[in-house]
CSV table of C-alpha atoms in Angstrom, one decimal:
chain,number,residue,atom,x,y,z
A,293,MET,CA,-0.1,-11.2,-17.5
A,294,LEU,CA,3.1,-11.9,-15.4
A,295,ALA,CA,5.8,-9.6,-14.8
A,296,VAL,CA,8.4,-9.0,-16.8
A,297,VAL,CA,12.0,-10.4,-15.3
A,298,GLY,CA,15.3,-12.0,-16.2
A,299,TYR,CA,16.2,-9.7,-19.0
A,300,TYR,CA,19.4,-7.8,-19.3
A,301,GLU,CA,19.9,-4.1,-18.3
A,302,GLU,CA,22.8,-1.9,-19.8
A,303,TRP,CA,25.7,-1.5,-17.1
A,304,TRP,CA,25.0,2.2,-16.8
A,305,ILE,CA,21.2,1.6,-16.0
A,306,GLN,CA,22.3,-0.9,-12.8
A,307,ILE,CA,25.2,1.9,-11.6
A,308,LEU,CA,22.2,4.4,-11.8
A,309,LYS,CA,19.5,2.2,-9.9
A,310,ALA,CA,22.4,1.3,-7.6
A,311,ILE,CA,22.9,5.1,-6.7
A,312,ILE,CA,19.1,5.9,-6.7
A,313,ILE,CA,18.3,2.8,-4.5
A,314,PHE,CA,21.2,4.0,-1.9
A,315,ALA,CA,20.0,7.6,-2.1
A,316,VAL,CA,16.2,6.7,-1.5
A,317,ALA,CA,17.3,4.6,1.6
A,318,LEU,CA,19.5,7.6,2.8
A,319,GLN,CA,16.4,9.7,2.6
A,320,LEU,CA,13.8,7.5,4.1
A,321,VAL,CA,15.7,6.6,7.3
A,322,PRO,CA,15.9,10.5,8.6
A,323,ILE,CA,12.2,10.5,7.7
A,324,VAL,CA,11.1,7.6,9.9
A,325,LEU,CA,13.4,8.7,12.8
A,326,ILE,CA,11.6,11.7,12.9
A,327,THR,CA,8.4,10.1,12.6
A,328,GLU,CA,8.6,7.6,15.0
A,329,ARG,CA,9.9,10.2,17.4
A,330,LYS,CA,6.6,12.1,17.1
A,331,LEU,CA,4.8,9.1,17.3
A,332,LEU,CA,6.3,8.0,20.6
A,333,GLY,CA,5.6,11.3,21.7
A,334,ARG,CA,2.2,11.6,21.0
A,335,PHE,CA,1.7,8.1,22.4
A,336,GLN,CA,3.1,8.7,25.5
A,337,GLY,CA,1.8,12.1,26.1
A,338,ARG,CA,4.1,14.7,25.0
A,339,TYR,CA,5.3,16.4,22.0
A,340,GLY,CA,8.4,14.8,21.0
A,341,PRO,CA,11.1,16.9,19.0
A,342,ASN,CA,10.1,20.4,18.3
A,343,ARG,CA,13.4,22.6,18.7
A,344,VAL,CA,15.6,22.0,15.7
A,345,GLY,CA,13.9,23.2,12.7
A,346,PRO,CA,10.5,24.0,11.9
A,347,TYR,CA,8.1,21.5,14.0
A,348,GLY,CA,11.4,19.5,15.0
A,349,ALA,CA,12.3,18.5,11.4
A,350,LEU,CA,15.9,19.0,11.3
A,351,GLN,CA,16.2,16.9,14.5
A,352,PRO,CA,17.2,13.8,12.6
A,353,LEU,CA,20.0,15.6,10.7
A,354,ALA,CA,21.4,17.3,14.3
A,355,ASP,CA,21.6,13.9,15.3
A,356,ILE,CA,23.5,12.7,12.5
A,357,LEU,CA,26.0,15.3,12.7
A,358,LYS,CA,26.1,15.1,15.9
A,359,LEU,CA,27.3,11.6,15.8
A,360,LEU,CA,29.4,11.9,12.4
A,361,THR,CA,31.7,14.7,14.3
A,362,LYS,CA,32.3,13.0,17.5
A,363,GLU,CA,35.7,11.3,18.0
A,364,GLN,CA,36.1,7.6,17.4
A,365,PHE,CA,37.3,5.4,19.9
A,366,ARG,CA,37.0,2.0,21.0
A,367,PRO,CA,38.0,0.2,24.2
A,368,SER,CA,41.7,-1.3,24.4
A,369,THR,CA,40.3,-4.7,25.2
A,370,SER,CA,38.5,-4.9,21.7
A,371,VAL,CA,39.9,-6.2,18.4
A,372,GLY,CA,40.4,-3.1,16.1
A,373,MET,CA,39.5,-4.8,12.8
A,374,LEU,CA,36.4,-6.6,13.5
A,375,PHE,CA,35.3,-3.3,16.1
A,376,ALA,CA,35.4,-1.4,12.9
A,377,ILE,CA,33.8,-3.8,10.1
A,378,ALA,CA,31.3,-5.2,12.3
A,379,PRO,CA,28.8,-1.9,11.6
A,380,LEU,CA,29.5,-1.6,7.8
A,381,ILE,CA,28.3,-5.5,7.7
A,382,SER,CA,25.0,-4.5,9.1
A,383,ILE,CA,24.6,-1.1,6.6
A,384,LEU,CA,25.7,-3.0,3.3
A,385,THR,CA,23.5,-6.1,4.1
A,386,ALA,CA,20.5,-3.7,4.9
A,387,VAL,CA,21.0,-2.0,1.6
A,388,ALA,CA,21.7,-5.2,-0.5
A,389,ALA,CA,18.3,-6.3,1.1
A,390,PHE,CA,16.7,-3.1,0.4
A,391,ALA,CA,17.5,-3.7,-3.3
A,392,ILE,CA,15.3,-6.5,-3.5
A,393,ILE,CA,12.1,-4.6,-3.1
A,394,PRO,CA,10.1,-3.8,-6.3
A,395,PHE,CA,8.3,-0.7,-6.3
A,396,GLY,CA,6.9,-1.2,-9.6
A,397,ASN,CA,6.9,-3.5,-12.9
A,398,VAL,CA,9.5,-3.0,-15.8
A,399,GLN,CA,8.3,0.8,-17.1
A,400,ASP,CA,9.6,2.7,-20.3
A,401,ILE,CA,11.7,5.6,-19.4
A,402,PHE,CA,12.7,7.4,-22.5
A,403,GLY,CA,12.5,4.7,-24.5
A,404,THR,CA,14.3,2.1,-22.2
A,405,PRO,CA,12.8,-0.4,-20.1
A,406,VAL,CA,13.6,-0.2,-17.3
A,407,GLY,CA,12.8,-2.1,-13.9
A,408,LEU,CA,11.7,-0.5,-10.5
A,409,TYR,CA,13.8,-2.2,-8.7
A,410,GLY,CA,17.5,-2.9,-7.8
A,411,ILE,CA,17.4,-6.5,-8.8
A,412,ASP,CA,14.8,-9.2,-9.5
A,413,VAL,CA,16.3,-12.7,-8.7
A,414,SER,CA,14.2,-16.1,-9.3
A,415,VAL,CA,15.0,-17.1,-5.8
A,416,GLY,CA,13.9,-13.7,-4.4
A,417,PRO,CA,12.7,-15.0,-0.5
A,418,LEU,CA,16.1,-17.0,-0.6
A,419,TYR,CA,17.8,-13.8,-1.2
A,420,VAL,CA,16.5,-11.8,1.7
A,421,PHE,CA,17.0,-14.4,4.0
A,422,ALA,CA,20.7,-15.1,2.9
A,423,PHE,CA,21.6,-11.4,3.6
A,424,GLY,CA,19.0,-11.4,6.8
A,425,ALA,CA,21.9,-14.6,8.1
A,426,ILE,CA,24.9,-12.4,7.2
A,427,ALA,CA,23.2,-9.1,8.7
A,428,PHE,CA,23.3,-11.4,12.0
A,429,TYR,CA,27.4,-11.5,11.8
A,430,GLY,CA,27.2,-7.7,11.7
A,431,ILE,CA,25.6,-8.1,15.4
A,432,MET,CA,27.3,-10.9,16.6
A,433,LEU,CA,30.9,-9.6,15.8
A,434,GLY,CA,30.3,-6.2,17.2
A,435,GLY,CA,29.6,-7.5,20.7
A,436,TRP,CA,32.3,-9.7,20.6
A,437,SER,CA,34.8,-7.6,19.1
A,438,SER,CA,34.1,-5.0,22.0
A,439,GLY,CA,35.6,-7.3,24.4
A,440,SER,CA,32.5,-6.3,26.9
A,441,LYS,CA,30.7,-9.0,28.3
A,442,TYR,CA,27.2,-6.9,28.4
A,443,SER,CA,28.0,-6.4,24.5
A,444,PHE,CA,29.0,-9.8,24.2
A,445,LEU,CA,25.5,-11.0,26.2
A,446,GLY,CA,23.5,-8.9,23.8
A,447,ALA,CA,25.7,-10.5,20.4
A,448,MET,CA,24.5,-14.1,22.1
A,449,ARG,CA,21.1,-13.4,22.3
A,450,GLY,CA,21.2,-12.4,18.5
A,451,ALA,CA,22.3,-15.7,17.9
A,452,ALA,CA,19.2,-17.1,19.8
A,453,GLN,CA,16.4,-14.9,18.3
A,454,LEU,CA,17.8,-15.9,15.0
A,455,ILE,CA,17.3,-19.5,15.5
A,456,SER,CA,14.2,-19.5,17.2
A,457,TYR,CA,12.4,-16.7,14.6
A,458,GLU,CA,14.0,-17.1,11.2
A,459,VAL,CA,12.3,-20.6,10.9
A,460,SER,CA,9.4,-19.6,11.5
A,461,GLN,CA,9.5,-16.4,9.3
A,462,GLY,CA,10.5,-18.6,6.5
A,463,LEU,CA,7.7,-21.3,6.8
A,464,ALA,CA,5.3,-18.4,6.9
A,465,LEU,CA,6.7,-17.2,3.3
A,466,VAL,CA,6.1,-20.8,2.2
A,467,GLY,CA,2.3,-20.3,1.9
A,468,VAL,CA,2.9,-17.5,-0.2
A,469,ILE,CA,5.3,-19.2,-2.6
A,470,ILE,CA,2.9,-22.5,-3.2
A,471,THR,CA,0.1,-20.2,-4.1
A,472,ALA,CA,2.0,-17.8,-6.4
A,473,GLN,CA,4.0,-20.7,-8.0
A,474,THR,CA,7.3,-18.5,-8.2
A,475,LEU,CA,10.1,-17.5,-5.8
A,476,SER,CA,10.4,-14.0,-7.8
A,477,LEU,CA,9.1,-11.0,-6.0
A,478,THR,CA,7.9,-9.3,-9.1
A,479,GLU,CA,5.7,-12.3,-10.1
A,480,ILE,CA,4.5,-12.7,-6.6
A,481,VAL,CA,3.0,-9.3,-6.9
A,482,THR,CA,1.2,-9.9,-10.4
A,483,ALA,CA,-0.3,-13.1,-8.8
A,484,GLN,CA,-1.9,-10.8,-6.3
A,485,LYS,CA,-4.1,-9.2,-9.1
A,486,GLY,CA,-7.2,-11.0,-8.1
A,487,MET,CA,-7.0,-10.8,-4.3
A,488,TRP,CA,-4.0,-9.9,-2.3
A,489,TYR,CA,-2.4,-12.8,0.1
A,490,VAL,CA,-2.9,-11.0,3.0
A,491,VAL,CA,-6.6,-12.7,2.9
A,492,PRO,CA,-6.0,-16.4,2.6
A,493,GLN,CA,-2.6,-16.1,4.3
A,494,VAL,CA,-3.6,-14.1,7.1
A,495,VAL,CA,-2.2,-16.3,9.4
A,496,GLY,CA,1.4,-16.4,7.6
A,497,PHE,CA,1.2,-12.7,7.4
A,498,LEU,CA,1.0,-11.9,11.2
A,499,ILE,CA,3.7,-14.6,11.8
A,500,PHE,CA,5.7,-13.1,9.3
A,501,LEU,CA,5.3,-9.6,10.9
A,502,VAL,CA,5.7,-10.9,14.8
A,503,ALA,CA,9.1,-12.4,13.2
A,504,GLY,CA,10.1,-9.4,11.4
A,505,PHE,CA,10.0,-7.3,15.1
A,506,ALA,CA,12.5,-10.2,16.1
A,507,GLU,CA,14.9,-9.8,12.9
A,508,THR,CA,15.2,-5.9,13.4
A,509,ASN,CA,15.5,-6.0,17.2
A,510,ARG,CA,12.7,-3.9,17.7
A,511,ALA,CA,10.2,-4.1,20.8
A,512,PRO,CA,8.9,-6.3,22.2
A,513,PHE,CA,12.0,-8.3,20.9
A,514,ASP,CA,14.9,-5.8,21.2
A,515,LEU,CA,16.7,-8.4,23.6
A,516,THR,CA,20.0,-8.0,21.9
A,517,GLU,CA,19.9,-4.2,23.4
A,518,ALA,CA,17.9,-4.1,26.4
A,519,ASP,CA,19.0,-1.0,28.1
A,520,ALA,CA,18.1,-2.0,31.8
A,521,GLU,CA,19.7,-5.6,31.7
A,522,LEU,CA,22.9,-5.3,29.3
A,523,VAL,CA,23.4,-0.9,29.3
A,524,GLY,CA,23.1,-1.2,25.6
A,525,GLY,CA,23.9,-4.6,24.5
A,526,TYR,CA,25.6,-5.2,21.4
A,527,ASN,CA,26.4,-1.8,20.8
A,528,THR,CA,27.6,-0.5,23.9
A,529,GLU,CA,30.9,0.1,23.1
A,530,PHE,CA,30.0,2.0,19.8
A,531,GLY,CA,30.0,5.7,19.1
A,532,GLY,CA,30.1,8.4,16.6
A,533,GLY,CA,29.7,7.1,13.1
A,534,ARG,CA,30.2,3.6,13.8
A,535,PHE,CA,27.1,3.8,16.0
A,536,ALA,CA,25.6,5.6,13.4
A,537,SER,CA,26.0,2.8,11.3
A,538,TYR,CA,24.3,0.5,13.3
A,539,TYR,CA,21.1,3.1,14.2
A,540,PHE,CA,21.2,3.7,10.3
A,541,ALA,CA,21.1,-0.4,9.8
A,542,GLU,CA,18.3,-0.9,12.2
A,543,TYR,CA,15.7,1.7,10.6
A,544,LEU,CA,17.0,0.5,7.2
A,545,ASN,CA,16.4,-3.3,7.8
A,546,VAL,CA,12.4,-1.8,9.2
A,547,LEU,CA,11.8,-0.6,6.0
A,548,VAL,CA,13.1,-3.9,4.3
A,549,VAL,CA,10.5,-6.2,6.3
A,550,ALA,CA,8.0,-3.5,5.8
A,551,GLY,CA,8.9,-3.5,2.0
A,552,ILE,CA,8.9,-7.3,1.9
A,553,VAL,CA,5.4,-7.8,3.8
A,554,THR,CA,4.1,-4.9,1.3
A,555,THR,CA,5.5,-7.4,-1.7
A,556,VAL,CA,4.0,-10.7,-0.5
A,557,PHE,CA,1.1,-9.8,1.2
A,558,LEU,CA,-0.2,-6.3,0.7
A,559,GLY,CA,0.0,-6.7,-3.5
A,560,GLY,CA,3.1,-4.8,-3.8
A,561,TRP,CA,2.5,-1.7,-6.3
A,562,LEU,CA,-1.5,-3.2,-7.0
A,563,MET,CA,-4.2,-0.7,-6.0
A,564,PRO,CA,-7.4,-2.2,-4.5
A,565,PHE,CA,-10.7,-2.1,-6.0
A,566,GLY,CA,-9.4,-2.7,-9.8
A,567,ILE,CA,-8.2,0.1,-9.9
A,568,HIS,CA,-5.1,0.8,-12.4
A,569,PRO,CA,-3.2,4.1,-12.3
A,570,PRO,CA,-0.4,5.0,-14.6
A,571,GLY,CA,2.8,3.3,-14.1
A,572,TRP,CA,5.0,6.2,-11.9
A,573,VAL,CA,2.5,6.2,-9.6
A,574,ASP,CA,3.4,2.6,-8.9
A,575,PRO,CA,5.9,3.8,-6.4
A,576,PHE,CA,4.2,5.7,-4.2
A,577,VAL,CA,1.8,2.9,-3.6
A,578,VAL,CA,4.3,0.9,-2.3
A,579,LEU,CA,5.8,3.9,0.0
A,580,GLY,CA,1.9,4.4,0.9
A,581,LYS,CA,1.6,0.5,2.1
A,582,MET,CA,5.3,0.4,3.6
A,583,ALA,CA,4.6,3.5,5.5
A,584,ILE,CA,1.4,1.8,7.4
A,585,VAL,CA,3.6,-1.3,7.9
A,586,THR,CA,6.0,0.8,9.8
A,587,PHE,CA,3.4,2.8,11.8
A,588,LEU,CA,2.8,-0.5,12.8
A,589,PHE,CA,6.1,-1.1,14.0
A,590,ILE,CA,6.0,2.1,15.9
A,591,TRP,CA,2.8,1.3,17.6
A,592,VAL,CA,3.7,-2.1,19.1
A,593,ARG,CA,7.2,-0.3,20.3
A,594,ALA,CA,4.8,2.0,22.0
A,595,THR,CA,2.5,-0.6,23.6
A,596,LEU,CA,3.8,-3.8,24.5
A,597,PRO,CA,6.7,-4.3,27.0
A,598,ARG,CA,10.1,-5.8,26.4
A,599,LEU,CA,9.8,-9.9,26.8
A,600,ARG,CA,12.0,-11.8,28.8
A,601,TYR,CA,14.4,-14.3,27.5
A,602,ASP,CA,12.9,-17.5,27.9
A,603,GLN,CA,9.3,-15.9,26.6
A,604,LEU,CA,10.8,-15.1,23.3
A,605,MET,CA,12.3,-18.8,23.2
A,606,SER,CA,9.1,-20.1,24.2
A,607,PHE,CA,7.2,-18.1,22.0
A,608,GLY,CA,9.3,-18.9,18.7
A,609,TRP,CA,9.3,-22.6,19.2
A,610,LYS,CA,6.0,-23.5,20.8
A,611,VAL,CA,3.9,-21.2,19.5
A,612,LEU,CA,5.3,-19.4,15.9
A,613,LEU,CA,6.8,-22.6,14.4
A,614,PRO,CA,3.5,-24.9,14.9
A,615,LEU,CA,1.5,-22.1,13.4
A,616,ALA,CA,4.0,-21.7,10.3
A,617,THR,CA,4.0,-25.2,9.7
A,618,LEU,CA,0.3,-26.3,10.0
A,619,ASN,CA,-0.2,-22.9,7.6
A,620,ALA,CA,2.2,-24.2,5.2
A,621,LEU,CA,0.6,-27.7,5.3
A,622,VAL,CA,-3.1,-26.6,4.8
A,623,THR,CA,-1.8,-24.0,2.0
A,624,ALA,CA,-0.6,-27.0,0.2
A,625,ILE,CA,-3.5,-29.3,0.3
A,626,VAL,CA,-5.7,-26.7,-0.4
A,627,VAL,CA,-3.4,-25.6,-3.6
A,628,VAL,CA,-3.4,-29.4,-4.6
A,629,ALA,CA,-7.2,-29.9,-4.2
A,630,VAL,CA,-7.8,-26.9,-5.8
A,631,HIS,CA,-5.7,-27.6,-9.0
């Protein structure tokens, strides 16, 4: 049975879903923030935040309030309009990408069929990559419009990263698309009822995950920030609410990558061992799998040192790209041979 896709929802349902998606994202980011700081503390033999609120649970709220109440400023050498727009580009594209993650199939809610996702387009992966490419301009414009050499160097590194890993990331999904015979993310999930694609597509899974670290500018690929070399990279000159926007977008992008990995490789809302819970359980299953992938992001950050610029380029072009190409080729041959 395929997922129900392509039907029209009432306008008020679409508006309600948009509000809920933004609200959920707004709640998840502080949870990831406090979780990361607590886990990094444990990984490094310290406590982490433990002063603000019970067990330090209100630390993210304190950080956000601190940033939002700071005075806005910009360097005299900056380009005013672009300096203000750049953080908004990052946050809007992150929310738009988050909207495509399916948290469940179409469910009957008070007699109305509602898809547990923001939007289910027929070109799901292309939608994600399109907004990922637009998000790059948030970093590029932020670094260039700051009027700072350090910021501009961080932005240029972001451009080089985009070219080196996004080709491999796209090819990593080709194997899944060939196997599922669809570009709809909900249909890709339902196609995994017999076996999650992390098993036959384990190479594509690893390539996509590694490229996801680079896409979110996370360690060991955080070359766009590189505090030891560039002070703070593309966001050096940003403070207050604008810096908070970049901060929010980075962690929301981590959740987006975790959601895409969950959807295309880990069976989305499907449970293992043929378990079929009620429909209202589906979002919690997806969130649980996303939490596992997010934990992996934090674990890698605490474990691996930052790569040099030339090491990232070499790894992207000489390792990831050939592996992703070979994986797509082998998958195509196997699928044709089987069918």
